[in-house]
Amino acid sequence: MDCRTPIHARRSRTAPLAALPAILFVLATASAPGLPEAGGEPPIRFDSEIVRLSVEAGQLTVEGVYLFLCHPGRQRTATLFYPLPEDSLLGEAQMLALDCRPFAGGTDAWEPVPFESTPHRPGARWVVPLDRSDSLVVLARYRQRLHGSYARYILTSTQAWGQPLRHARFELTLPRGARLDASSYPLSRMAAASAEEPHYVFETRDFMPPEDLTITWSR
């Protein structure tokens, strides 16, 4: 996709999360995005991510904060793709918002990033600016309908970057009275969680996920 292709902007309505690292994006190019170009570093790297998953009223809401390391001057923009889960056990997923700001300082206002849905694969294609800072934080939010007590968050696309995430944290909130039955990663009950509002967390470093995050729960 030409980075100059016009796409419709959609303004975020979500409240900003804490300015913590996060990422799960794949460059919409034929080459692996994490590999250096000939004679230098790649123009952008996926550094780390923090993702919050909330299950309620038959739907999953995902809010992620993603950190990119950029090389200003190499190129002005990069076209990225944010994949959404496509699973026979899940309903339709919809990207709600993408916002970004420079990571340094963490005081700049969030700016909406134009994006468009992709026709042949669930997800959002968007253009990220690389000339604002040497690090860029992106806030993403999407929602997916659930058919039952099962949800999935895509992690395996990280492999396309060719290097592990420096830091990753995943937080899960289940409906009141629910309990976690199984997870593809070791989600632990948070100490502050109550029986009515169960919260779980998995945090790791140097993370190259071999599979997606899948969860099942019951009441």
mmCIF file of N, CA and C in Angstrom, residues 103-185:
data_model
loop_
_atom_site.group_PDB
_atom_site.id
_atom_site.type_symbol
_atom_site.label_atom_id
_atom_site.label_comp_id
_atom_site.label_asym_id
_atom_site.label_seq_id
_atom_site.Cartn_x
_atom_site.Cartn_y
_atom_site.Cartn_z
ATOM 1 N N PHE A 103 6.654 9.018 22.724
ATOM 2 C CA PHE A 103 6.779 8.361 24.024
ATOM 3 C C PHE A 103 7.520 9.237 25.025
ATOM 4 N N ALA A 104 8.564 9.917 24.564
ATOM 5 C CA ALA A 104 9.391 10.734 25.461
ATOM 6 C C ALA A 104 8.535 11.809 26.141
ATOM 7 N N GLY A 105 8.620 11.876 27.440
ATOM 8 C CA GLY A 105 7.867 12.880 28.181
ATOM 9 C C GLY A 105 6.479 12.420 28.567
ATOM 10 N N GLY A 106 5.767 11.821 27.633
ATOM 11 C CA GLY A 106 4.436 11.295 27.914
ATOM 12 C C GLY A 106 3.381 12.342 28.198
ATOM 13 N N THR A 107 3.637 13.606 27.806
ATOM 14 C CA THR A 107 2.683 14.677 28.104
ATOM 15 C C THR A 107 1.959 15.179 26.864
ATOM 16 N N ASP A 108 2.395 14.791 25.678
ATOM 17 C CA ASP A 108 1.733 15.212 24.455
ATOM 18 C C ASP A 108 0.320 14.622 24.390
ATOM 19 N N ALA A 109 -0.586 15.332 23.770
ATOM 20 C CA ALA A 109 -1.954 14.849 23.613
ATOM 21 C C ALA A 109 -1.993 13.698 22.613
ATOM 22 N N TRP A 110 -2.901 12.771 22.844
ATOM 23 C CA TRP A 110 -3.105 11.684 21.894
ATOM 24 C C TRP A 110 -3.684 12.253 20.608
ATOM 25 N N GLU A 111 -3.178 11.783 19.471
ATOM 26 C CA GLU A 111 -3.677 12.209 18.172
ATOM 27 C C GLU A 111 -4.273 11.013 17.440
ATOM 28 N N PRO A 112 -5.481 11.141 16.885
ATOM 29 C CA PRO A 112 -6.078 10.030 16.145
ATOM 30 C C PRO A 112 -5.274 9.714 14.895
ATOM 31 N N VAL A 113 -5.119 8.437 14.610
ATOM 32 C CA VAL A 113 -4.399 7.969 13.431
ATOM 33 C C VAL A 113 -5.408 7.453 12.410
ATOM 34 N N PRO A 114 -5.378 7.948 11.182
ATOM 35 C CA PRO A 114 -6.288 7.418 10.155
ATOM 36 C C PRO A 114 -6.044 5.930 9.915
ATOM 37 N N PHE A 115 -7.121 5.163 9.756
ATOM 38 C CA PHE A 115 -6.980 3.744 9.456
ATOM 39 C C PHE A 115 -8.157 3.287 8.605
ATOM 40 N N GLU A 116 -7.994 2.150 7.975
ATOM 41 C CA GLU A 116 -9.067 1.567 7.168
ATOM 42 C C GLU A 116 -9.118 0.077 7.403
ATOM 43 N N SER A 117 -10.306 -0.487 7.341
ATOM 44 C CA SER A 117 -10.472 -1.927 7.453
ATOM 45 C C SER A 117 -9.991 -2.597 6.189
ATOM 46 N N THR A 118 -9.458 -3.799 6.327
ATOM 47 C CA THR A 118 -8.957 -4.535 5.163
ATOM 48 C C THR A 118 -10.034 -5.506 4.677
ATOM 49 N N PRO A 119 -10.263 -5.592 3.366
ATOM 50 C CA PRO A 119 -11.381 -6.379 2.848
ATOM 51 C C PRO A 119 -11.192 -7.891 2.915
ATOM 52 N N HIS A 120 -9.952 -8.380 2.838
ATOM 53 C CA HIS A 120 -9.730 -9.819 2.720
ATOM 54 C C HIS A 120 -9.228 -10.468 4.006
ATOM 55 N N ARG A 121 -8.909 -9.664 4.996
ATOM 56 C CA ARG A 121 -8.455 -10.209 6.274
ATOM 57 C C ARG A 121 -8.885 -9.259 7.376
ATOM 58 N N PRO A 122 -9.481 -9.784 8.478
ATOM 59 C CA PRO A 122 -9.921 -8.907 9.557
ATOM 60 C C PRO A 122 -8.748 -8.125 10.149
ATOM 61 N N GLY A 123 -8.894 -6.828 10.220
ATOM 62 C CA GLY A 123 -7.842 -6.002 10.776
ATOM 63 C C GLY A 123 -7.930 -4.577 10.267
ATOM 64 N N ALA A 124 -6.962 -3.783 10.665
ATOM 65 C CA ALA A 124 -6.915 -2.380 10.277
ATOM 66 C C ALA A 124 -5.543 -2.055 9.695
ATOM 67 N N ARG A 125 -5.553 -1.335 8.589
ATOM 68 C CA ARG A 125 -4.318 -0.891 7.944
ATOM 69 C C ARG A 125 -4.190 0.609 8.179
ATOM 70 N N TRP A 126 -2.987 1.039 8.559
ATOM 71 C CA TRP A 126 -2.830 2.439 8.925
ATOM 72 C C TRP A 126 -1.402 2.885 8.671
ATOM 73 N N VAL A 127 -1.215 4.174 8.704
ATOM 74 C CA VAL A 127 0.091 4.779 8.444
ATOM 75 C C VAL A 127 0.581 5.464 9.708
ATOM 76 N N VAL A 128 1.731 5.037 10.202
ATOM 77 C CA VAL A 128 2.289 5.604 11.413
ATOM 78 C C VAL A 128 3.392 6.602 11.054
ATOM 79 N N PRO A 129 3.410 7.785 11.686
ATOM 80 C CA PRO A 129 4.462 8.758 11.410
ATOM 81 C C PRO A 129 5.756 8.376 12.123
ATOM 82 N N LEU A 130 6.866 8.458 11.412
ATOM 83 C CA LEU A 130 8.159 8.103 11.985
ATOM 84 C C LEU A 130 9.040 9.312 12.256
ATOM 85 N N ASP A 131 8.605 10.486 11.834
ATOM 86 C CA ASP A 131 9.468 11.661 11.897
ATOM 87 C C ASP A 131 9.183 12.569 13.094
ATOM 88 N N ARG A 132 8.428 12.093 14.088
ATOM 89 C CA ARG A 132 8.099 12.939 15.235
ATOM 90 C C ARG A 132 9.032 12.713 16.415
ATOM 91 N N SER A 133 9.529 11.492 16.564
ATOM 92 C CA SER A 133 10.347 11.156 17.725
ATOM 93 C C SER A 133 11.072 9.848 17.454
ATOM 94 N N ASP A 134 12.037 9.520 18.310
ATOM 95 C CA ASP A 134 12.713 8.239 18.167
ATOM 96 C C ASP A 134 11.941 7.113 18.848
ATOM 97 N N SER A 135 10.806 7.439 19.477
ATOM 98 C CA SER A 135 9.928 6.432 20.059
ATOM 99 C C SER A 135 8.496 6.937 19.994
ATOM 100 N N LEU A 136 7.597 6.038 19.677
ATOM 101 C CA LEU A 136 6.198 6.411 19.455
ATOM 102 C C LEU A 136 5.297 5.421 20.176
ATOM 103 N N VAL A 137 4.331 5.938 20.935
ATOM 104 C CA VAL A 137 3.357 5.096 21.625
ATOM 105 C C VAL A 137 2.046 5.131 20.862
ATOM 106 N N VAL A 138 1.458 3.958 20.675
ATOM 107 C CA VAL A 138 0.170 3.852 19.991
ATOM 108 C C VAL A 138 -0.845 3.228 20.940
ATOM 109 N N LEU A 139 -2.010 3.834 21.024
ATOM 110 C CA LEU A 139 -3.120 3.319 21.816
ATOM 111 C C LEU A 139 -4.165 2.763 20.856
ATOM 112 N N ALA A 140 -4.453 1.472 20.968
ATOM 113 C CA ALA A 140 -5.416 0.819 20.080
ATOM 114 C C ALA A 140 -6.565 0.242 20.905
ATOM 115 N N ARG A 141 -7.738 0.245 20.302
ATOM 116 C CA ARG A 141 -8.912 -0.299 20.989
ATOM 117 C C ARG A 141 -9.817 -0.987 19.976
ATOM 118 N N TYR A 142 -10.196 -2.245 20.285
ATOM 119 C CA TYR A 142 -11.165 -2.935 19.437
ATOM 120 C C TYR A 142 -12.107 -3.764 20.296
ATOM 121 N N ARG A 143 -13.199 -4.178 19.671
ATOM 122 C CA ARG A 143 -14.237 -4.946 20.375
ATOM 123 C C ARG A 143 -14.612 -6.142 19.512
ATOM 124 N N GLN A 144 -14.877 -7.284 20.163
ATOM 125 C CA GLN A 144 -15.271 -8.491 19.431
ATOM 126 C C GLN A 144 -16.417 -9.187 20.143
ATOM 127 N N ARG A 145 -17.416 -9.595 19.360
ATOM 128 C CA ARG A 145 -18.533 -10.340 19.931
ATOM 129 C C ARG A 145 -18.099 -11.755 20.275
ATOM 130 N N LEU A 146 -18.655 -12.296 21.354
ATOM 131 C CA LEU A 146 -18.329 -13.641 21.801
ATOM 132 C C LEU A 146 -19.546 -14.543 21.676
ATOM 133 N N HIS A 147 -19.303 -15.770 21.201
ATOM 134 C CA HIS A 147 -20.389 -16.743 21.100
ATOM 135 C C HIS A 147 -20.561 -17.544 22.384
ATOM 136 N N GLY A 148 -19.513 -17.589 23.186
ATOM 137 C CA GLY A 148 -19.544 -18.368 24.420
ATOM 138 C C GLY A 148 -18.478 -17.880 25.375
ATOM 139 N N SER A 149 -17.918 -18.795 26.139
ATOM 140 C CA SER A 149 -16.913 -18.448 27.153
ATOM 141 C C SER A 149 -15.506 -18.724 26.630
ATOM 142 N N TYR A 150 -15.183 -18.126 25.503
ATOM 143 C CA TYR A 150 -13.879 -18.312 24.859
ATOM 144 C C TYR A 150 -13.498 -17.018 24.163
ATOM 145 N N ALA A 151 -12.220 -16.639 24.262
ATOM 146 C CA ALA A 151 -11.721 -15.438 23.589
ATOM 147 C C ALA A 151 -10.278 -15.680 23.150
ATOM 148 N N ARG A 152 -9.838 -14.890 22.179
ATOM 149 C CA ARG A 152 -8.474 -15.030 21.655
ATOM 150 C C ARG A 152 -7.915 -13.663 21.301
ATOM 151 N N TYR A 153 -6.633 -13.486 21.601
ATOM 152 C CA TYR A 153 -5.917 -12.267 21.241
ATOM 153 C C TYR A 153 -4.674 -12.681 20.443
ATOM 154 N N ILE A 154 -4.470 -12.086 19.282
ATOM 155 C CA ILE A 154 -3.389 -12.489 18.384
ATOM 156 C C ILE A 154 -2.034 -12.043 18.922
ATOM 157 N N LEU A 155 -1.126 -12.998 19.055
ATOM 158 C CA LEU A 155 0.243 -12.724 19.483
ATOM 159 C C LEU A 155 1.296 -13.193 18.482
ATOM 160 N N THR A 156 0.966 -14.199 17.690
ATOM 161 C CA THR A 156 1.967 -14.822 16.830
ATOM 162 C C THR A 156 2.471 -13.904 15.722
ATOM 163 N N SER A 157 1.755 -12.817 15.431
ATOM 164 C CA SER A 157 2.239 -11.883 14.408
ATOM 165 C C SER A 157 3.524 -11.186 14.852
ATOM 166 N N THR A 158 3.846 -11.245 16.132
ATOM 167 C CA THR A 158 5.100 -10.688 16.622
ATOM 168 C C THR A 158 6.298 -11.338 15.942
ATOM 169 N N GLN A 159 6.166 -12.593 15.541
ATOM 170 C CA GLN A 159 7.272 -13.315 14.924
ATOM 171 C C GLN A 159 7.736 -12.665 13.624
ATOM 172 N N ALA A 160 6.839 -11.934 12.950
ATOM 173 C CA ALA A 160 7.200 -11.292 11.696
ATOM 174 C C ALA A 160 8.238 -10.185 11.890
ATOM 175 N N TRP A 161 8.379 -9.697 13.113
ATOM 176 C CA TRP A 161 9.355 -8.640 13.379
ATOM 177 C C TRP A 161 10.765 -9.179 13.548
ATOM 178 N N GLY A 162 10.894 -10.491 13.743
ATOM 179 C CA GLY A 162 12.214 -11.106 13.785
ATOM 180 C C GLY A 162 12.974 -10.929 15.080
ATOM 181 N N GLN A 163 12.315 -10.448 16.137
ATOM 182 C CA GLN A 163 12.979 -10.294 17.426
ATOM 183 C C GLN A 163 11.934 -10.323 18.532
ATOM 184 N N PRO A 164 12.317 -10.759 19.726
ATOM 185 C CA PRO A 164 11.342 -10.833 20.826
ATOM 186 C C PRO A 164 10.977 -9.465 21.362
ATOM 187 N N LEU A 165 9.835 -9.396 22.019
ATOM 188 C CA LEU A 165 9.424 -8.179 22.702
ATOM 189 C C LEU A 165 10.276 -7.998 23.956
ATOM 190 N N ARG A 166 10.721 -6.788 24.179
ATOM 191 C CA ARG A 166 11.518 -6.505 25.370
ATOM 192 C C ARG A 166 10.675 -6.708 26.632
ATOM 193 N N HIS A 167 9.421 -6.327 26.557
ATOM 194 C CA HIS A 167 8.534 -6.440 27.716
ATOM 195 C C HIS A 167 7.108 -6.627 27.224
ATOM 196 N N ALA A 168 6.353 -7.477 27.898
ATOM 197 C CA ALA A 168 4.941 -7.683 27.550
ATOM 198 C C ALA A 168 4.162 -7.941 28.827
ATOM 199 N N ARG A 169 2.983 -7.343 28.902
ATOM 200 C CA ARG A 169 2.096 -7.531 30.046
ATOM 201 C C ARG A 169 0.660 -7.640 29.544
ATOM 202 N N PHE A 170 -0.062 -8.630 30.068
ATOM 203 C CA PHE A 170 -1.447 -8.863 29.667
ATOM 204 C C PHE A 170 -2.308 -8.924 30.925
ATOM 205 N N GLU A 171 -3.369 -8.134 30.935
ATOM 206 C CA GLU A 171 -4.287 -8.091 32.059
ATOM 207 C C GLU A 171 -5.677 -8.497 31.577
ATOM 208 N N LEU A 172 -6.321 -9.347 32.345
ATOM 209 C CA LEU A 172 -7.636 -9.875 31.986
ATOM 210 C C LEU A 172 -8.631 -9.607 33.099
ATOM 211 N N THR A 173 -9.792 -9.088 32.718
ATOM 212 C CA THR A 173 -10.895 -8.910 33.650
ATOM 213 C C THR A 173 -12.080 -9.734 33.157
ATOM 214 N N LEU A 174 -12.619 -10.578 34.025
ATOM 215 C CA LEU A 174 -13.763 -11.418 33.685
ATOM 216 C C LEU A 174 -15.022 -10.862 34.352
ATOM 217 N N PRO A 175 -16.190 -11.292 33.893
ATOM 218 C CA PRO A 175 -17.437 -10.831 34.514
ATOM 219 C C PRO A 175 -17.528 -11.252 35.982
ATOM 220 N N ARG A 176 -18.336 -10.563 36.727
ATOM 221 C CA ARG A 176 -18.516 -10.908 38.133
ATOM 222 C C ARG A 176 -19.001 -12.347 38.272
ATOM 223 N N GLY A 177 -18.394 -13.059 39.188
ATOM 224 C CA GLY A 177 -18.785 -14.434 39.444
ATOM 225 C C GLY A 177 -18.140 -15.454 38.532
ATOM 226 N N ALA A 178 -17.370 -15.004 37.537
ATOM 227 C CA ALA A 178 -16.728 -15.938 36.608
ATOM 228 C C ALA A 178 -15.358 -16.360 37.144
ATOM 229 N N ARG A 179 -14.854 -17.481 36.635
ATOM 230 C CA ARG A 179 -13.517 -17.933 37.002
ATOM 231 C C ARG A 179 -12.798 -18.404 35.748
ATOM 232 N N LEU A 180 -11.509 -18.224 35.726
ATOM 233 C CA LEU A 180 -10.692 -18.642 34.589
ATOM 234 C C LEU A 180 -10.496 -20.145 34.630
ATOM 235 N N ASP A 181 -10.860 -20.829 33.538
ATOM 236 C CA ASP A 181 -10.698 -22.280 33.468
ATOM 237 C C ASP A 181 -9.374 -22.679 32.812
ATOM 238 N N ALA A 182 -9.021 -22.004 31.721
ATOM 239 C CA ALA A 182 -7.802 -22.376 31.008
ATOM 240 C C ALA A 182 -7.264 -21.168 30.250
ATOM 241 N N SER A 183 -5.952 -21.149 30.062
ATOM 242 C CA SER A 183 -5.299 -20.075 29.321
ATOM 243 C C SER A 183 -4.046 -20.635 28.662
ATOM 244 N N SER A 184 -3.715 -20.136 27.476
ATOM 245 C CA SER A 184 -2.526 -20.599 26.775
ATOM 246 C C SER A 184 -1.245 -20.047 27.386
ATOM 247 N N TYR A 185 -1.365 -19.052 28.264
ATOM 248 C CA TYR A 185 -0.227 -18.504 28.999
ATOM 249 C C TYR A 185 -0.602 -18.446 30.478
#
